Amino acid sequence: MVGLVKYSLKRTVGKKLLEEEELRTLISEVQNVVNSRPLNFIPDSEQIIPLRPVDFLIPYEEGNSEFPHLPKADMEDPDYRPQKKTNKEELVEEIRKASDRINKFWEIWTAEYLLALRERKNNIKKCPSAENPPKAGDIVIIRDDETKNRGVWKLGKIEKLLQVNVPL
């Protein structure tokens, strides 16, 4: 997992030199992406709720993967350092660049992560007793290329499997 994140970060940033604040922001967003991925679902629930790494770190309300609301900065705090003043256009441009970087990371990471899951599954298949093909009642992630919101792919339950003969 660490290698996958490092690879995706390297491809996202490339040879660009990021300022410290830009790098901190990117790392925080990457942390949110990685820790919000579904690991499994909770079968005892009426709804299909994915179990995610962040649920162990910071228990959020049901199904919420947004960052918690942080308190306003304390101006009286001696360690508080206000950001340098900038105009609206510069702030909008910084937000756009940060959003572009995390979207690029998301595209690279999801493609590599899904590939790693497939490769892991193929390695497990070498041991016939460990093979676990999908069956009715299983919970699966439904890939949606049209979804603009990262990490919000829906979970679905397999109701019926269709038998299709595909030539190898």
PDB file of N, CA and C in Angstrom, residues 80-164:
ATOM      1  N   TYR A  80      -0.033  30.970  16.777  1.00  0.00           N
ATOM      2  CA  TYR A  80      -0.823  31.213  15.570  1.00  0.00           C
ATOM      3  C   TYR A  80      -0.067  32.134  14.623  1.00  0.00           C
ATOM      4  N   ARG A  81       0.055  31.678  13.371  1.00  0.00           N
ATOM      5  CA  ARG A  81       0.692  32.495  12.336  1.00  0.00           C
ATOM      6  C   ARG A  81      -0.305  32.661  11.197  1.00  0.00           C
ATOM      7  N   PRO A  82      -0.876  33.842  11.052  1.00  0.00           N
ATOM      8  CA  PRO A  82      -1.843  34.031   9.963  1.00  0.00           C
ATOM      9  C   PRO A  82      -1.152  33.919   8.610  1.00  0.00           C
ATOM     10  N   GLN A  83      -1.914  33.448   7.620  1.00  0.00           N
ATOM     11  CA  GLN A  83      -1.359  33.345   6.274  1.00  0.00           C
ATOM     12  C   GLN A  83      -1.150  34.733   5.710  1.00  0.00           C
ATOM     13  N   LYS A  84      -0.199  34.788   4.765  1.00  0.00           N
ATOM     14  CA  LYS A  84       0.043  36.083   4.131  1.00  0.00           C
ATOM     15  C   LYS A  84      -1.190  36.482   3.336  1.00  0.00           C
ATOM     16  N   LYS A  85      -1.441  37.753   3.282  1.00  0.00           N
ATOM     17  CA  LYS A  85      -2.618  38.260   2.574  1.00  0.00           C
ATOM     18  C   LYS A  85      -2.408  38.091   1.074  1.00  0.00           C
ATOM     19  N   THR A  86      -3.440  37.607   0.403  1.00  0.00           N
ATOM     20  CA  THR A  86      -3.413  37.474  -1.051  1.00  0.00           C
ATOM     21  C   THR A  86      -4.757  37.922  -1.592  1.00  0.00           C
ATOM     22  N   ASN A  87      -4.784  38.174  -2.879  1.00  0.00           N
ATOM     23  CA  ASN A  87      -6.055  38.600  -3.458  1.00  0.00           C
ATOM     24  C   ASN A  87      -6.908  37.390  -3.839  1.00  0.00           C
ATOM     25  N   LYS A  88      -8.131  37.648  -4.199  1.00  0.00           N
ATOM     26  CA  LYS A  88      -9.110  36.596  -4.476  1.00  0.00           C
ATOM     27  C   LYS A  88      -8.649  35.685  -5.607  1.00  0.00           C
ATOM     28  N   GLU A  89      -8.106  36.267  -6.684  1.00  0.00           N
ATOM     29  CA  GLU A  89      -7.695  35.466  -7.838  1.00  0.00           C
ATOM     30  C   GLU A  89      -6.587  34.480  -7.466  1.00  0.00           C
ATOM     31  N   GLU A  90      -5.640  34.920  -6.629  1.00  0.00           N
ATOM     32  CA  GLU A  90      -4.559  34.025  -6.214  1.00  0.00           C
ATOM     33  C   GLU A  90      -5.097  32.870  -5.373  1.00  0.00           C
ATOM     34  N   LEU A  91      -6.039  33.153  -4.489  1.00  0.00           N
ATOM     35  CA  LEU A  91      -6.625  32.103  -3.660  1.00  0.00           C
ATOM     36  C   LEU A  91      -7.408  31.104  -4.505  1.00  0.00           C
ATOM     37  N   VAL A  92      -8.189  31.610  -5.443  1.00  0.00           N
ATOM     38  CA  VAL A  92      -8.964  30.728  -6.329  1.00  0.00           C
ATOM     39  C   VAL A  92      -8.023  29.858  -7.151  1.00  0.00           C
ATOM     40  N   GLU A  93      -6.936  30.428  -7.633  1.00  0.00           N
ATOM     41  CA  GLU A  93      -5.955  29.670  -8.419  1.00  0.00           C
ATOM     42  C   GLU A  93      -5.289  28.587  -7.565  1.00  0.00           C
ATOM     43  N   GLU A  94      -4.978  28.893  -6.317  1.00  0.00           N
ATOM     44  CA  GLU A  94      -4.376  27.901  -5.418  1.00  0.00           C
ATOM     45  C   GLU A  94      -5.339  26.742  -5.165  1.00  0.00           C
ATOM     46  N   ILE A  95      -6.610  27.068  -4.954  1.00  0.00           N
ATOM     47  CA  ILE A  95      -7.609  26.018  -4.742  1.00  0.00           C
ATOM     48  C   ILE A  95      -7.751  25.162  -5.994  1.00  0.00           C
ATOM     49  N   ARG A  96      -7.767  25.795  -7.168  1.00  0.00           N
ATOM     50  CA  ARG A  96      -7.883  25.050  -8.421  1.00  0.00           C
ATOM     51  C   ARG A  96      -6.695  24.109  -8.611  1.00  0.00           C
ATOM     52  N   LYS A  97      -5.486  24.601  -8.346  1.00  0.00           N
ATOM     53  CA  LYS A  97      -4.290  23.763  -8.502  1.00  0.00           C
ATOM     54  C   LYS A  97      -4.313  22.592  -7.520  1.00  0.00           C
ATOM     55  N   ALA A  98      -4.701  22.853  -6.275  1.00  0.00           N
ATOM     56  CA  ALA A  98      -4.771  21.783  -5.279  1.00  0.00           C
ATOM     57  C   ALA A  98      -5.813  20.745  -5.687  1.00  0.00           C
ATOM     58  N   SER A  99      -6.944  21.204  -6.190  1.00  0.00           N
ATOM     59  CA  SER A  99      -7.996  20.295  -6.641  1.00  0.00           C
ATOM     60  C   SER A  99      -7.535  19.469  -7.841  1.00  0.00           C
ATOM     61  N   ASP A 100      -6.840  20.105  -8.779  1.00  0.00           N
ATOM     62  CA  ASP A 100      -6.315  19.377  -9.940  1.00  0.00           C
ATOM     63  C   ASP A 100      -5.328  18.297  -9.514  1.00  0.00           C
ATOM     64  N   ARG A 101      -4.462  18.630  -8.544  1.00  0.00           N
ATOM     65  CA  ARG A 101      -3.465  17.655  -8.083  1.00  0.00           C
ATOM     66  C   ARG A 101      -4.135  16.452  -7.431  1.00  0.00           C
ATOM     67  N   ILE A 102      -5.112  16.696  -6.557  1.00  0.00           N
ATOM     68  CA  ILE A 102      -5.735  15.566  -5.875  1.00  0.00           C
ATOM     69  C   ILE A 102      -6.587  14.750  -6.841  1.00  0.00           C
ATOM     70  N   ASN A 103      -7.205  15.394  -7.841  1.00  0.00           N
ATOM     71  CA  ASN A 103      -7.951  14.642  -8.855  1.00  0.00           C
ATOM     72  C   ASN A 103      -7.019  13.757  -9.669  1.00  0.00           C
ATOM     73  N   LYS A 104      -5.841  14.278 -10.007  1.00  0.00           N
ATOM     74  CA  LYS A 104      -4.860  13.477 -10.750  1.00  0.00           C
ATOM     75  C   LYS A 104      -4.400  12.302  -9.895  1.00  0.00           C
ATOM     76  N   PHE A 105      -4.115  12.566  -8.605  1.00  0.00           N
ATOM     77  CA  PHE A 105      -3.734  11.480  -7.704  1.00  0.00           C
ATOM     78  C   PHE A 105      -4.836  10.433  -7.648  1.00  0.00           C
ATOM     79  N   TRP A 106      -6.088  10.874  -7.521  1.00  0.00           N
ATOM     80  CA  TRP A 106      -7.224   9.950  -7.422  1.00  0.00           C
ATOM     81  C   TRP A 106      -7.286   9.039  -8.646  1.00  0.00           C
ATOM     82  N   GLU A 107      -7.138   9.605  -9.839  1.00  0.00           N
ATOM     83  CA  GLU A 107      -7.190   8.801 -11.064  1.00  0.00           C
ATOM     84  C   GLU A 107      -6.073   7.765 -11.087  1.00  0.00           C
ATOM     85  N   ILE A 108      -4.857   8.187 -10.782  1.00  0.00           N
ATOM     86  CA  ILE A 108      -3.709   7.273 -10.798  1.00  0.00           C
ATOM     87  C   ILE A 108      -3.862   6.218  -9.711  1.00  0.00           C
ATOM     88  N   TRP A 109      -4.192   6.654  -8.495  1.00  0.00           N
ATOM     89  CA  TRP A 109      -4.263   5.726  -7.370  1.00  0.00           C
ATOM     90  C   TRP A 109      -5.363   4.688  -7.547  1.00  0.00           C
ATOM     91  N   THR A 110      -6.548   5.116  -8.002  1.00  0.00           N
ATOM     92  CA  THR A 110      -7.633   4.137  -8.155  1.00  0.00           C
ATOM     93  C   THR A 110      -7.294   3.107  -9.221  1.00  0.00           C
ATOM     94  N   ALA A 111      -6.703   3.558 -10.332  1.00  0.00           N
ATOM     95  CA  ALA A 111      -6.325   2.608 -11.384  1.00  0.00           C
ATOM     96  C   ALA A 111      -5.294   1.613 -10.853  1.00  0.00           C
ATOM     97  N   GLU A 112      -4.284   2.105 -10.154  1.00  0.00           N
ATOM     98  CA  GLU A 112      -3.233   1.238  -9.620  1.00  0.00           C
ATOM     99  C   GLU A 112      -3.761   0.354  -8.488  1.00  0.00           C
ATOM    100  N   TYR A 113      -4.623   0.903  -7.646  1.00  0.00           N
ATOM    101  CA  TYR A 113      -5.171   0.136  -6.527  1.00  0.00           C
ATOM    102  C   TYR A 113      -6.045  -1.010  -7.037  1.00  0.00           C
ATOM    103  N   LEU A 114      -6.905  -0.714  -8.008  1.00  0.00           N
ATOM    104  CA  LEU A 114      -7.756  -1.771  -8.561  1.00  0.00           C
ATOM    105  C   LEU A 114      -6.915  -2.839  -9.256  1.00  0.00           C
ATOM    106  N   LEU A 115      -5.854  -2.411  -9.940  1.00  0.00           N
ATOM    107  CA  LEU A 115      -4.943  -3.365 -10.574  1.00  0.00           C
ATOM    108  C   LEU A 115      -4.267  -4.235  -9.513  1.00  0.00           C
ATOM    109  N   ALA A 116      -3.827  -3.618  -8.420  1.00  0.00           N
ATOM    110  CA  ALA A 116      -3.184  -4.374  -7.341  1.00  0.00           C
ATOM    111  C   ALA A 116      -4.161  -5.375  -6.722  1.00  0.00           C
ATOM    112  N   LEU A 117      -5.421  -4.988  -6.582  1.00  0.00           N
ATOM    113  CA  LEU A 117      -6.419  -5.921  -6.049  1.00  0.00           C
ATOM    114  C   LEU A 117      -6.615  -7.112  -6.986  1.00  0.00           C
ATOM    115  N   ARG A 118      -6.652  -6.828  -8.299  1.00  0.00           N
ATOM    116  CA  ARG A 118      -6.793  -7.923  -9.272  1.00  0.00           C
ATOM    117  C   ARG A 118      -5.584  -8.848  -9.229  1.00  0.00           C
ATOM    118  N   GLU A 119      -4.374  -8.251  -9.164  1.00  0.00           N
ATOM    119  CA  GLU A 119      -3.161  -9.070  -9.110  1.00  0.00           C
ATOM    120  C   GLU A 119      -3.139  -9.918  -7.847  1.00  0.00           C
ATOM    121  N   ARG A 120      -3.559  -9.338  -6.744  1.00  0.00           N
ATOM    122  CA  ARG A 120      -3.607 -10.083  -5.489  1.00  0.00           C
ATOM    123  C   ARG A 120      -4.584 -11.243  -5.607  1.00  0.00           C
ATOM    124  N   LYS A 121      -5.724 -10.971  -6.227  1.00  0.00           N
ATOM    125  CA  LYS A 121      -6.727 -12.021  -6.429  1.00  0.00           C
ATOM    126  C   LYS A 121      -6.156 -13.135  -7.302  1.00  0.00           C
ATOM    127  N   ASN A 122      -5.404 -12.759  -8.366  1.00  0.00           N
ATOM    128  CA  ASN A 122      -4.808 -13.764  -9.250  1.00  0.00           C
ATOM    129  C   ASN A 122      -3.765 -14.594  -8.515  1.00  0.00           C
ATOM    130  N   ASN A 123      -3.001 -13.985  -7.622  1.00  0.00           N
ATOM    131  CA  ASN A 123      -2.013 -14.734  -6.846  1.00  0.00           C
ATOM    132  C   ASN A 123      -2.693 -15.689  -5.879  1.00  0.00           C
ATOM    133  N   ILE A 124      -3.811 -15.273  -5.323  1.00  0.00           N
ATOM    134  CA  ILE A 124      -4.555 -16.148  -4.417  1.00  0.00           C
ATOM    135  C   ILE A 124      -5.140 -17.324  -5.191  1.00  0.00           C
ATOM    136  N   LYS A 125      -5.521 -17.093  -6.464  1.00  0.00           N
ATOM    137  CA  LYS A 125      -6.131 -18.152  -7.272  1.00  0.00           C
ATOM    138  C   LYS A 125      -5.177 -19.312  -7.518  1.00  0.00           C
ATOM    139  N   LYS A 126      -3.873 -19.099  -7.355  1.00  0.00           N
ATOM    140  CA  LYS A 126      -2.915 -20.180  -7.570  1.00  0.00           C
ATOM    141  C   LYS A 126      -3.135 -21.302  -6.569  1.00  0.00           C
ATOM    142  N   CYS A 127      -3.742 -20.979  -5.458  1.00  0.00           N
ATOM    143  CA  CYS A 127      -4.080 -21.975  -4.447  1.00  0.00           C
ATOM    144  C   CYS A 127      -5.576 -22.276  -4.596  1.00  0.00           C
ATOM    145  N   PRO A 128      -5.934 -23.441  -5.191  1.00  0.00           N
ATOM    146  CA  PRO A 128      -7.346 -23.720  -5.491  1.00  0.00           C
ATOM    147  C   PRO A 128      -8.272 -23.631  -4.283  1.00  0.00           C
ATOM    148  N   SER A 129      -7.787 -23.953  -3.102  1.00  0.00           N
ATOM    149  CA  SER A 129      -8.674 -23.922  -1.938  1.00  0.00           C
ATOM    150  C   SER A 129      -9.012 -22.493  -1.513  1.00  0.00           C
ATOM    151  N   ALA A 130      -8.224 -21.504  -1.971  1.00  0.00           N
ATOM    152  CA  ALA A 130      -8.464 -20.117  -1.570  1.00  0.00           C
ATOM    153  C   ALA A 130      -9.339 -19.365  -2.570  1.00  0.00           C
ATOM    154  N   GLU A 131      -9.700 -20.001  -3.676  1.00  0.00           N
ATOM    155  CA  GLU A 131     -10.498 -19.321  -4.697  1.00  0.00           C
ATOM    156  C   GLU A 131     -11.875 -18.985  -4.137  1.00  0.00           C
ATOM    157  N   ASN A 132     -12.317 -17.756  -4.402  1.00  0.00           N
ATOM    158  CA  ASN A 132     -13.593 -17.299  -3.863  1.00  0.00           C
ATOM    159  C   ASN A 132     -14.319 -16.497  -4.942  1.00  0.00           C
ATOM    160  N   PRO A 133     -14.961 -17.163  -5.912  1.00  0.00           N
ATOM    161  CA  PRO A 133     -15.640 -16.420  -6.977  1.00  0.00           C
ATOM    162  C   PRO A 133     -16.863 -15.685  -6.437  1.00  0.00           C
ATOM    163  N   PRO A 134     -17.267 -14.600  -7.110  1.00  0.00           N
ATOM    164  CA  PRO A 134     -18.462 -13.882  -6.651  1.00  0.00           C
ATOM    165  C   PRO A 134     -19.696 -14.770  -6.736  1.00  0.00           C
ATOM    166  N   LYS A 135     -20.600 -14.552  -5.792  1.00  0.00           N
ATOM    167  CA  LYS A 135     -21.837 -15.340  -5.773  1.00  0.00           C
ATOM    168  C   LYS A 135     -22.991 -14.443  -5.351  1.00  0.00           C
ATOM    169  N   ALA A 136     -24.186 -14.915  -5.557  1.00  0.00           N
ATOM    170  CA  ALA A 136     -25.367 -14.142  -5.178  1.00  0.00           C
ATOM    171  C   ALA A 136     -25.302 -13.817  -3.687  1.00  0.00           C
ATOM    172  N   GLY A 137     -25.611 -12.553  -3.369  1.00  0.00           N
ATOM    173  CA  GLY A 137     -25.577 -12.105  -1.985  1.00  0.00           C
ATOM    174  C   GLY A 137     -24.297 -11.373  -1.610  1.00  0.00           C
ATOM    175  N   ASP A 138     -23.248 -11.483  -2.450  1.00  0.00           N
ATOM    176  CA  ASP A 138     -21.989 -10.780  -2.170  1.00  0.00           C
ATOM    177  C   ASP A 138     -22.163  -9.281  -2.378  1.00  0.00           C
ATOM    178  N   ILE A 139     -21.389  -8.503  -1.627  1.00  0.00           N
ATOM    179  CA  ILE A 139     -21.364  -7.050  -1.767  1.00  0.00           C
ATOM    180  C   ILE A 139     -20.159  -6.689  -2.630  1.00  0.00           C
ATOM    181  N   VAL A 140     -20.379  -5.830  -3.634  1.00  0.00           N
ATOM    182  CA  VAL A 140     -19.318  -5.436  -4.561  1.00  0.00           C
ATOM    183  C   VAL A 140     -19.299  -3.916  -4.718  1.00  0.00           C
ATOM    184  N   ILE A 141     -18.155  -3.395  -5.164  1.00  0.00           N
ATOM    185  CA  ILE A 141     -18.034  -1.970  -5.469  1.00  0.00           C
ATOM    186  C   ILE A 141     -18.429  -1.781  -6.927  1.00  0.00           C
ATOM    187  N   ILE A 142     -19.298  -0.818  -7.197  1.00  0.00           N
ATOM    188  CA  ILE A 142     -19.748  -0.538  -8.560  1.00  0.00           C
ATOM    189  C   ILE A 142     -18.946   0.640  -9.089  1.00  0.00           C
ATOM    190  N   ARG A 143     -18.085   0.367 -10.067  1.00  0.00           N
ATOM    191  CA  ARG A 143     -17.247   1.423 -10.634  1.00  0.00           C
ATOM    192  C   ARG A 143     -18.120   2.348 -11.477  1.00  0.00           C
ATOM    193  N   ASP A 144     -17.922   3.657 -11.300  1.00  0.00           N
ATOM    194  CA  ASP A 144     -18.692   4.662 -12.028  1.00  0.00           C
ATOM    195  C   ASP A 144     -17.742   5.754 -12.491  1.00  0.00           C
ATOM    196  N   ASP A 145     -17.393   5.741 -13.783  1.00  0.00           N
ATOM    197  CA  ASP A 145     -16.461   6.725 -14.333  1.00  0.00           C
ATOM    198  C   ASP A 145     -17.073   8.114 -14.409  1.00  0.00           C
ATOM    199  N   GLU A 146     -18.385   8.218 -14.313  1.00  0.00           N
ATOM    200  CA  GLU A 146     -19.062   9.509 -14.410  1.00  0.00           C
ATOM    201  C   GLU A 146     -19.105  10.250 -13.072  1.00  0.00           C
ATOM    202  N   THR A 147     -18.853   9.540 -11.979  1.00  0.00           N
ATOM    203  CA  THR A 147     -18.923  10.158 -10.661  1.00  0.00           C
ATOM    204  C   THR A 147     -17.773  11.129 -10.483  1.00  0.00           C
ATOM    205  N   LYS A 148     -18.110  12.380 -10.221  1.00  0.00           N
ATOM    206  CA  LYS A 148     -17.088  13.405 -10.054  1.00  0.00           C
ATOM    207  C   LYS A 148     -16.544  13.426  -8.626  1.00  0.00           C
ATOM    208  N   ASN A 149     -17.333  12.992  -7.670  1.00  0.00           N
ATOM    209  CA  ASN A 149     -16.923  13.005  -6.274  1.00  0.00           C
ATOM    210  C   ASN A 149     -16.079  11.768  -5.987  1.00  0.00           C
ATOM    211  N   ARG A 150     -14.822  11.977  -5.640  1.00  0.00           N
ATOM    212  CA  ARG A 150     -13.894  10.875  -5.423  1.00  0.00           C
ATOM    213  C   ARG A 150     -14.344   9.980  -4.278  1.00  0.00           C
ATOM    214  N   GLY A 151     -14.117   8.700  -4.467  1.00  0.00           N
ATOM    215  CA  GLY A 151     -14.339   7.760  -3.382  1.00  0.00           C
ATOM    216  C   GLY A 151     -15.774   7.531  -2.997  1.00  0.00           C
ATOM    217  N   VAL A 152     -16.710   7.860  -3.873  1.00  0.00           N
ATOM    218  CA  VAL A 152     -18.114   7.709  -3.526  1.00  0.00           C
ATOM    219  C   VAL A 152     -18.775   6.669  -4.434  1.00  0.00           C
ATOM    220  N   TRP A 153     -17.988   5.740  -4.942  1.00  0.00           N
ATOM    221  CA  TRP A 153     -18.597   4.687  -5.744  1.00  0.00           C
ATOM    222  C   TRP A 153     -19.563   3.915  -4.862  1.00  0.00           C
ATOM    223  N   LYS A 154     -20.652   3.516  -5.452  1.00  0.00           N
ATOM    224  CA  LYS A 154     -21.697   2.833  -4.699  1.00  0.00           C
ATOM    225  C   LYS A 154     -21.321   1.376  -4.463  1.00  0.00           C
ATOM    226  N   LEU A 155     -21.900   0.832  -3.417  1.00  0.00           N
ATOM    227  CA  LEU A 155     -21.794  -0.594  -3.155  1.00  0.00           C
ATOM    228  C   LEU A 155     -23.087  -1.237  -3.623  1.00  0.00           C
ATOM    229  N   GLY A 156     -22.968  -2.442  -4.137  1.00  0.00           N
ATOM    230  CA  GLY A 156     -24.145  -3.153  -4.600  1.00  0.00           C
ATOM    231  C   GLY A 156     -24.132  -4.592  -4.114  1.00  0.00           C
ATOM    232  N   LYS A 157     -25.289  -5.197  -4.140  1.00  0.00           N
ATOM    233  CA  LYS A 157     -25.417  -6.587  -3.725  1.00  0.00           C
ATOM    234  C   LYS A 157     -25.745  -7.415  -4.962  1.00  0.00           C
ATOM    235  N   ILE A 158     -25.000  -8.485  -5.189  1.00  0.00           N
ATOM    236  CA  ILE A 158     -25.249  -9.360  -6.335  1.00  0.00           C
ATOM    237  C   ILE A 158     -26.533 -10.135  -6.066  1.00  0.00           C
ATOM    238  N   GLU A 159     -27.513  -9.947  -6.951  1.00  0.00           N
ATOM    239  CA  GLU A 159     -28.781 -10.662  -6.787  1.00  0.00           C
ATOM    240  C   GLU A 159     -28.778 -11.979  -7.555  1.00  0.00           C
ATOM    241  N   LYS A 160     -28.225 -11.934  -8.779  1.00  0.00           N
ATOM    242  CA  LYS A 160     -28.241 -13.132  -9.616  1.00  0.00           C
ATOM    243  C   LYS A 160     -27.037 -13.077 -10.541  1.00  0.00           C
ATOM    244  N   LEU A 161     -26.371 -14.204 -10.747  1.00  0.00           N
ATOM    245  CA  LEU A 161     -25.246 -14.280 -11.675  1.00  0.00           C
ATOM    246  C   LEU A 161     -25.734 -14.829 -13.010  1.00  0.00           C
ATOM    247  N   LEU A 162     -25.271 -14.207 -14.075  1.00  0.00           N
ATOM    248  CA  LEU A 162     -25.602 -14.675 -15.413  1.00  0.00           C
ATOM    249  C   LEU A 162     -24.477 -15.560 -15.919  1.00  0.00           C
ATOM    250  N   GLN A 163     -24.814 -16.668 -16.525  1.00  0.00           N
ATOM    251  CA  GLN A 163     -23.807 -17.561 -17.090  1.00  0.00           C
ATOM    252  C   GLN A 163     -23.494 -17.108 -18.510  1.00  0.00           C
ATOM    253  N   VAL A 164     -22.255 -16.686 -18.738  1.00  0.00           N
ATOM    254  CA  VAL A 164     -21.827 -16.225 -20.053  1.00  0.00           C
ATOM    255  C   VAL A 164     -20.585 -17.008 -20.438  1.00  0.00           C
TER     256      VAL A 164
END
